[in-house]
């Protein structure tokens, strides 16, 4: 009876277990089966340059898993970052050009494995360190740029020494050798030895090591180098070989490179998460191939799992970004079913919406990306002060003098001779319509006539005898005009980040043009002060500005095939500045200076010293214009404004 009850209870538990398995949803099974590792998003790539190192830093949304190796023709440091993709809009190439490091380039690899690859172009193989710092991947490459300066210093020393030798040899030949003794020539061998030492120190920076091995196992040599370096080494299976090598005081990293190159079979060092893995060249190739095949098989398995998952459709209406602008970036987050057309993404321009059809997981990723991209673009308020200073000074000094002398029977002072019996001496007559207020006294005329046309002051002297047969008249005229002006404009405007703002203070001049049929048309040319500013907000809230200033005005009239036209005098300045938020940048140096010295006089007589001042007039004019521009950019915190309004 008891055994029968036990059997009944067993049957009940058995059927309950079957019922529980049957009630498990297919969606849960498929979600578990189709689960794939989360892909990390690489958001930024930057580099930092120091006197001895170049540091490249990758920022991401999670801790990165990677492997690295060296390519030798051409020399490249390659880092494969697993389960990662590039953020939309990331700068994927850096032109470094510092010492032996040329450039770094990021790109996504779909075949044979889905990953991100970083390639760093090098001139030669140098020590490097790769490590993860939080969610950042840091590549530290020894790259001492002092090598160039050291070489320059060495060349300077050599030139100085050679110059000293030549000077001393010249003294010896002339018998002027100093009392201190003969000059010691420089040994060329010492110079070459020093130069070679400089080159070695520049290339390798590890702790120096010395050893002497004969028919020694390559494993023992590598272990010795590992002890000296303090780094973690793993010697893979298949690393064999005998070495005969003697090295004296060279960096351990140089010794390691040499050992791997001369060993048979050739070895390579693969840095994996800071650990040096020593293996044969063939094994490294096989390992990369196996890893690629494994990743490919894994991807195919994931694609097969994704292929049976249900599709979802969701519409995202954007507020700030343009749907057509971010469509290309969103496609990078679509599942593999986009290949056969099951999953798709479309846009609707009228409502500025993105329509996505894909599996639930990828739609969630796309939603997160849209939240990060659909944000208002920061704005910059630019406060400008444009100050134009004009300073003009003009000085004129003129002279007029003349008179008359009459000797005739009428005046009672004839010469008493047959010829000349009458003498009448005076200056040339002056047109009364043009110089009425400067005309001489009645009966006189000017011998030297160089007045100031718009004189503001003057002095006149008239001398004559009783019977008015001889008189002399002198007039001095002068003008000094000083004009100072200061024009201030204070425009303000709001501009979106990375967009150009244009400020114009001035006027428009008409320009007449004639076409081939003889028809005239008028176009308008902007003149005055034209200021163009393109701000860019940096990560540390500084503002990088590209500034262009143009100062133009109407110039002299010129004769063209279309008739008389005017020229335009233009001064342009372009610059790039970086300042902190709220600080002020000053742009100056736009000067215009005009000096004119004008002299007018009687030929020959005006050149006579002292006496020539009675036969000439002088005019001096000096004009100076200066333009100063003060720019104060301020970042408009839109998110703060929205938050305050919501509160």
PDB file of N, CA and C in Angstrom, residues 164-220:
ATOM      1  N   UNK A 164      86.115  76.774 -34.141  1.00  0.00           N
ATOM      2  CA  UNK A 164      87.236  77.044 -33.248  1.00  0.00           C
ATOM      3  C   UNK A 164      88.540  76.484 -33.787  1.00  0.00           C
ATOM      4  N   UNK A 165      88.454  75.275 -34.390  1.00  0.00           N
ATOM      5  CA  UNK A 165      89.654  74.679 -34.990  1.00  0.00           C
ATOM      6  C   UNK A 165      90.179  75.546 -36.117  1.00  0.00           C
ATOM      7  N   UNK A 166      89.265  76.014 -36.979  1.00  0.00           N
ATOM      8  CA  UNK A 166      89.699  76.843 -38.108  1.00  0.00           C
ATOM      9  C   UNK A 166      90.331  78.141 -37.624  1.00  0.00           C
ATOM     10  N   UNK A 167      89.714  78.751 -36.596  1.00  0.00           N
ATOM     11  CA  UNK A 167      90.286  80.000 -36.081  1.00  0.00           C
ATOM     12  C   UNK A 167      91.662  79.770 -35.472  1.00  0.00           C
ATOM     13  N   UNK A 168      91.812  78.670 -34.724  1.00  0.00           N
ATOM     14  CA  UNK A 168      93.094  78.403 -34.089  1.00  0.00           C
ATOM     15  C   UNK A 168      94.170  78.068 -35.117  1.00  0.00           C
ATOM     16  N   UNK A 169      93.770  77.310 -36.164  1.00  0.00           N
ATOM     17  CA  UNK A 169      94.727  77.018 -37.234  1.00  0.00           C
ATOM     18  C   UNK A 169      95.168  78.298 -37.921  1.00  0.00           C
ATOM     19  N   UNK A 170      94.227  79.221 -38.087  1.00  0.00           N
ATOM     20  CA  UNK A 170      94.598  80.493 -38.697  1.00  0.00           C
ATOM     21  C   UNK A 170      95.578  81.259 -37.829  1.00  0.00           C
ATOM     22  N   UNK A 171      95.387  81.193 -36.498  1.00  0.00           N
ATOM     23  CA  UNK A 171      96.313  81.873 -35.600  1.00  0.00           C
ATOM     24  C   UNK A 171      97.707  81.227 -35.653  1.00  0.00           C
ATOM     25  N   UNK A 172      97.708  79.891 -35.737  1.00  0.00           N
ATOM     26  CA  UNK A 172      99.007  79.196 -35.779  1.00  0.00           C
ATOM     27  C   UNK A 172      99.765  79.565 -37.042  1.00  0.00           C
ATOM     28  N   UNK A 173      99.038  79.570 -38.187  1.00  0.00           N
ATOM     29  CA  UNK A 173      99.702  79.913 -39.442  1.00  0.00           C
ATOM     30  C   UNK A 173     100.219  81.339 -39.414  1.00  0.00           C
ATOM     31  N   UNK A 174      99.531  82.228 -38.736  1.00  0.00           N
ATOM     32  CA  UNK A 174      99.973  83.630 -38.678  1.00  0.00           C
ATOM     33  C   UNK A 174     100.966  83.879 -37.552  1.00  0.00           C
ATOM     34  N   UNK A 175     101.330  82.830 -36.824  1.00  0.00           N
ATOM     35  CA  UNK A 175     102.289  82.974 -35.734  1.00  0.00           C
ATOM     36  C   UNK A 175     101.719  83.636 -34.515  1.00  0.00           C
ATOM     37  N   UNK A 176     100.364  83.539 -34.323  1.00  0.00           N
ATOM     38  CA  UNK A 176      99.719  84.213 -33.218  1.00  0.00           C
ATOM     39  C   UNK A 176      99.158  83.212 -32.214  1.00  0.00           C
ATOM     40  N   UNK A 177      99.783  82.058 -32.073  1.00  0.00           N
ATOM     41  CA  UNK A 177      99.291  81.047 -31.137  1.00  0.00           C
ATOM     42  C   UNK A 177      99.387  81.580 -29.709  1.00  0.00           C
ATOM     43  N   UNK A 178      98.394  81.302 -28.923  1.00  0.00           N
ATOM     44  CA  UNK A 178      98.343  81.814 -27.559  1.00  0.00           C
ATOM     45  C   UNK A 178      99.404  81.146 -26.693  1.00  0.00           C
ATOM     46  N   UNK A 179      99.647  81.763 -25.540  1.00  0.00           N
ATOM     47  CA  UNK A 179     100.684  81.279 -24.642  1.00  0.00           C
ATOM     48  C   UNK A 179     100.246  80.027 -23.891  1.00  0.00           C
ATOM     49  N   UNK A 180      98.964  79.700 -23.916  1.00  0.00           N
ATOM     50  CA  UNK A 180      98.495  78.570 -23.140  1.00  0.00           C
ATOM     51  C   UNK A 180      98.853  77.237 -23.772  1.00  0.00           C
ATOM     52  N   UNK A 181      99.375  77.222 -24.970  1.00  0.00           N
ATOM     53  CA  UNK A 181      99.783  75.966 -25.594  1.00  0.00           C
ATOM     54  C   UNK A 181      98.998  75.669 -26.835  1.00  0.00           C
ATOM     55  N   UNK A 182      99.325  74.536 -27.423  1.00  0.00           N
ATOM     56  CA  UNK A 182      98.696  74.151 -28.688  1.00  0.00           C
ATOM     57  C   UNK A 182      97.243  73.769 -28.461  1.00  0.00           C
ATOM     58  N   UNK A 183      96.472  73.960 -29.507  1.00  0.00           N
ATOM     59  CA  UNK A 183      95.037  73.662 -29.472  1.00  0.00           C
ATOM     60  C   UNK A 183      94.827  72.175 -29.692  1.00  0.00           C
ATOM     61  N   UNK A 184      93.994  71.560 -28.846  1.00  0.00           N
ATOM     62  CA  UNK A 184      93.720  70.119 -28.966  1.00  0.00           C
ATOM     63  C   UNK A 184      92.580  69.903 -29.946  1.00  0.00           C
ATOM     64  N   UNK A 185      92.825  69.244 -31.082  1.00  0.00           N
ATOM     65  CA  UNK A 185      91.767  69.025 -32.077  1.00  0.00           C
ATOM     66  C   UNK A 185      90.710  68.068 -31.547  1.00  0.00           C
ATOM     67  N   UNK A 186      89.530  68.185 -32.112  1.00  0.00           N
ATOM     68  CA  UNK A 186      88.409  67.334 -31.713  1.00  0.00           C
ATOM     69  C   UNK A 186      88.524  65.996 -32.416  1.00  0.00           C
ATOM     70  N   UNK A 187      88.288  64.920 -31.677  1.00  0.00           N
ATOM     71  CA  UNK A 187      88.331  63.591 -32.265  1.00  0.00           C
ATOM     72  C   UNK A 187      86.989  63.283 -32.907  1.00  0.00           C
ATOM     73  N   UNK A 188      87.044  62.959 -34.205  1.00  0.00           N
ATOM     74  CA  UNK A 188      85.812  62.629 -34.929  1.00  0.00           C
ATOM     75  C   UNK A 188      85.154  61.381 -34.365  1.00  0.00           C
ATOM     76  N   UNK A 189      85.967  60.451 -33.861  1.00  0.00           N
ATOM     77  CA  UNK A 189      85.390  59.214 -33.320  1.00  0.00           C
ATOM     78  C   UNK A 189      84.500  59.513 -32.118  1.00  0.00           C
ATOM     79  N   UNK A 190      84.903  60.474 -31.293  1.00  0.00           N
ATOM     80  CA  UNK A 190      84.098  60.835 -30.137  1.00  0.00           C
ATOM     81  C   UNK A 190      82.772  61.451 -30.564  1.00  0.00           C
ATOM     82  N   UNK A 191      82.793  62.286 -31.606  1.00  0.00           N
ATOM     83  CA  UNK A 191      81.561  62.880 -32.110  1.00  0.00           C
ATOM     84  C   UNK A 191      80.613  61.808 -32.621  1.00  0.00           C
ATOM     85  N   UNK A 192      81.136  60.859 -33.429  1.00  0.00           N
ATOM     86  CA  UNK A 192      80.281  59.799 -33.961  1.00  0.00           C
ATOM     87  C   UNK A 192      79.730  58.932 -32.833  1.00  0.00           C
ATOM     88  N   UNK A 193      80.556  58.670 -31.818  1.00  0.00           N
ATOM     89  CA  UNK A 193      80.110  57.850 -30.702  1.00  0.00           C
ATOM     90  C   UNK A 193      78.972  58.549 -29.961  1.00  0.00           C
ATOM     91  N   UNK A 194      79.090  59.848 -29.755  1.00  0.00           N
ATOM     92  CA  UNK A 194      78.051  60.597 -29.054  1.00  0.00           C
ATOM     93  C   UNK A 194      76.762  60.648 -29.868  1.00  0.00           C
ATOM     94  N   UNK A 195      76.911  60.852 -31.185  1.00  0.00           N
ATOM     95  CA  UNK A 195      75.729  60.897 -32.043  1.00  0.00           C
ATOM     96  C   UNK A 195      75.002  59.555 -32.057  1.00  0.00           C
ATOM     97  N   UNK A 196      75.756  58.467 -32.114  1.00  0.00           N
ATOM     98  CA  UNK A 196      75.136  57.144 -32.102  1.00  0.00           C
ATOM     99  C   UNK A 196      74.422  56.892 -30.774  1.00  0.00           C
ATOM    100  N   UNK A 197      75.027  57.352 -29.679  1.00  0.00           N
ATOM    101  CA  UNK A 197      74.405  57.182 -28.376  1.00  0.00           C
ATOM    102  C   UNK A 197      73.091  57.960 -28.300  1.00  0.00           C
ATOM    103  N   UNK A 198      73.055  59.145 -28.874  1.00  0.00           N
ATOM    104  CA  UNK A 198      71.818  59.936 -28.904  1.00  0.00           C
ATOM    105  C   UNK A 198      70.725  59.186 -29.637  1.00  0.00           C
ATOM    106  N   UNK A 199      71.070  58.588 -30.803  1.00  0.00           N
ATOM    107  CA  UNK A 199      70.070  57.858 -31.574  1.00  0.00           C
ATOM    108  C   UNK A 199      69.519  56.683 -30.788  1.00  0.00           C
ATOM    109  N   UNK A 200      70.391  55.941 -30.097  1.00  0.00           N
ATOM    110  CA  UNK A 200      69.925  54.778 -29.345  1.00  0.00           C
ATOM    111  C   UNK A 200      69.018  55.198 -28.197  1.00  0.00           C
ATOM    112  N   UNK A 201      69.388  56.273 -27.498  1.00  0.00           N
ATOM    113  CA  UNK A 201      68.573  56.719 -26.377  1.00  0.00           C
ATOM    114  C   UNK A 201      67.200  57.192 -26.832  1.00  0.00           C
ATOM    115  N   UNK A 202      67.133  57.744 -28.042  1.00  0.00           N
ATOM    116  CA  UNK A 202      65.863  58.223 -28.547  1.00  0.00           C
ATOM    117  C   UNK A 202      64.928  57.074 -28.877  1.00  0.00           C
ATOM    118  N   UNK A 203      65.449  55.961 -29.416  1.00  0.00           N
ATOM    119  CA  UNK A 203      64.603  54.874 -29.901  1.00  0.00           C
ATOM    120  C   UNK A 203      64.075  54.007 -28.779  1.00  0.00           C
ATOM    121  N   UNK A 204      64.899  53.647 -27.794  1.00  0.00           N
ATOM    122  CA  UNK A 204      64.494  52.738 -26.722  1.00  0.00           C
ATOM    123  C   UNK A 204      64.698  53.416 -25.375  1.00  0.00           C
ATOM    124  N   UNK A 205      63.774  53.117 -24.441  1.00  0.00           N
ATOM    125  CA  UNK A 205      63.818  53.776 -23.136  1.00  0.00           C
ATOM    126  C   UNK A 205      63.792  52.793 -21.976  1.00  0.00           C
ATOM    127  N   UNK A 206      63.874  51.479 -22.235  1.00  0.00           N
ATOM    128  CA  UNK A 206      63.838  50.506 -21.158  1.00  0.00           C
ATOM    129  C   UNK A 206      65.121  50.516 -20.333  1.00  0.00           C
ATOM    130  N   UNK A 207      65.056  49.839 -19.178  1.00  0.00           N
ATOM    131  CA  UNK A 207      66.242  49.731 -18.335  1.00  0.00           C
ATOM    132  C   UNK A 207      67.335  48.952 -19.066  1.00  0.00           C
ATOM    133  N   UNK A 208      68.573  49.411 -18.956  1.00  0.00           N
ATOM    134  CA  UNK A 208      69.653  48.807 -19.720  1.00  0.00           C
ATOM    135  C   UNK A 208      70.059  47.458 -19.126  1.00  0.00           C
ATOM    136  N   UNK A 209      70.472  46.580 -20.032  1.00  0.00           N
ATOM    137  CA  UNK A 209      70.786  45.207 -19.643  1.00  0.00           C
ATOM    138  C   UNK A 209      72.038  44.766 -20.381  1.00  0.00           C
ATOM    139  N   UNK A 210      72.819  43.874 -19.774  1.00  0.00           N
ATOM    140  CA  UNK A 210      74.021  43.305 -20.403  1.00  0.00           C
ATOM    141  C   UNK A 210      74.021  41.793 -20.163  1.00  0.00           C
ATOM    142  N   UNK A 211      74.341  41.030 -21.192  1.00  0.00           N
ATOM    143  CA  UNK A 211      74.485  39.575 -21.018  1.00  0.00           C
ATOM    144  C   UNK A 211      75.330  39.007 -22.155  1.00  0.00           C
ATOM    145  N   UNK A 212      75.836  37.797 -21.914  1.00  0.00           N
ATOM    146  CA  UNK A 212      76.665  37.094 -22.891  1.00  0.00           C
ATOM    147  C   UNK A 212      76.239  35.624 -22.872  1.00  0.00           C
ATOM    148  N   UNK A 213      75.602  35.162 -23.965  1.00  0.00           N
ATOM    149  CA  UNK A 213      75.115  33.782 -24.052  1.00  0.00           C
ATOM    150  C   UNK A 213      75.749  33.091 -25.252  1.00  0.00           C
ATOM    151  N   UNK A 214      76.084  31.838 -25.044  1.00  0.00           N
ATOM    152  CA  UNK A 214      76.568  30.991 -26.134  1.00  0.00           C
ATOM    153  C   UNK A 214      75.737  29.711 -26.149  1.00  0.00           C
ATOM    154  N   UNK A 215      75.089  29.491 -27.279  1.00  0.00           N
ATOM    155  CA  UNK A 215      74.257  28.313 -27.461  1.00  0.00           C
ATOM    156  C   UNK A 215      73.227  28.214 -26.333  1.00  0.00           C
ATOM    157  N   UNK A 216      72.604  29.366 -26.008  1.00  0.00           N
ATOM    158  CA  UNK A 216      71.633  29.422 -24.910  1.00  0.00           C
ATOM    159  C   UNK A 216      70.228  29.278 -25.443  1.00  0.00           C
ATOM    160  N   UNK A 217      69.344  28.715 -24.635  1.00  0.00           N
ATOM    161  CA  UNK A 217      67.937  28.565 -24.995  1.00  0.00           C
ATOM    162  C   UNK A 217      67.287  29.938 -25.043  1.00  0.00           C
ATOM    163  N   UNK A 218      66.459  30.162 -26.074  1.00  0.00           N
ATOM    164  CA  UNK A 218      65.791  31.454 -26.218  1.00  0.00           C
ATOM    165  C   UNK A 218      64.841  31.696 -25.048  1.00  0.00           C
ATOM    166  N   UNK A 219      64.290  30.630 -24.461  1.00  0.00           N
ATOM    167  CA  UNK A 219      63.414  30.800 -23.313  1.00  0.00           C
ATOM    168  C   UNK A 219      64.162  31.411 -22.134  1.00  0.00           C
ATOM    169  N   UNK A 220      65.400  30.944 -21.895  1.00  0.00           N
ATOM    170  CA  UNK A 220      66.179  31.491 -20.791  1.00  0.00           C
ATOM    171  C   UNK A 220      66.488  32.965 -21.007  1.00  0.00           C
TER     172      UNK A 220
END
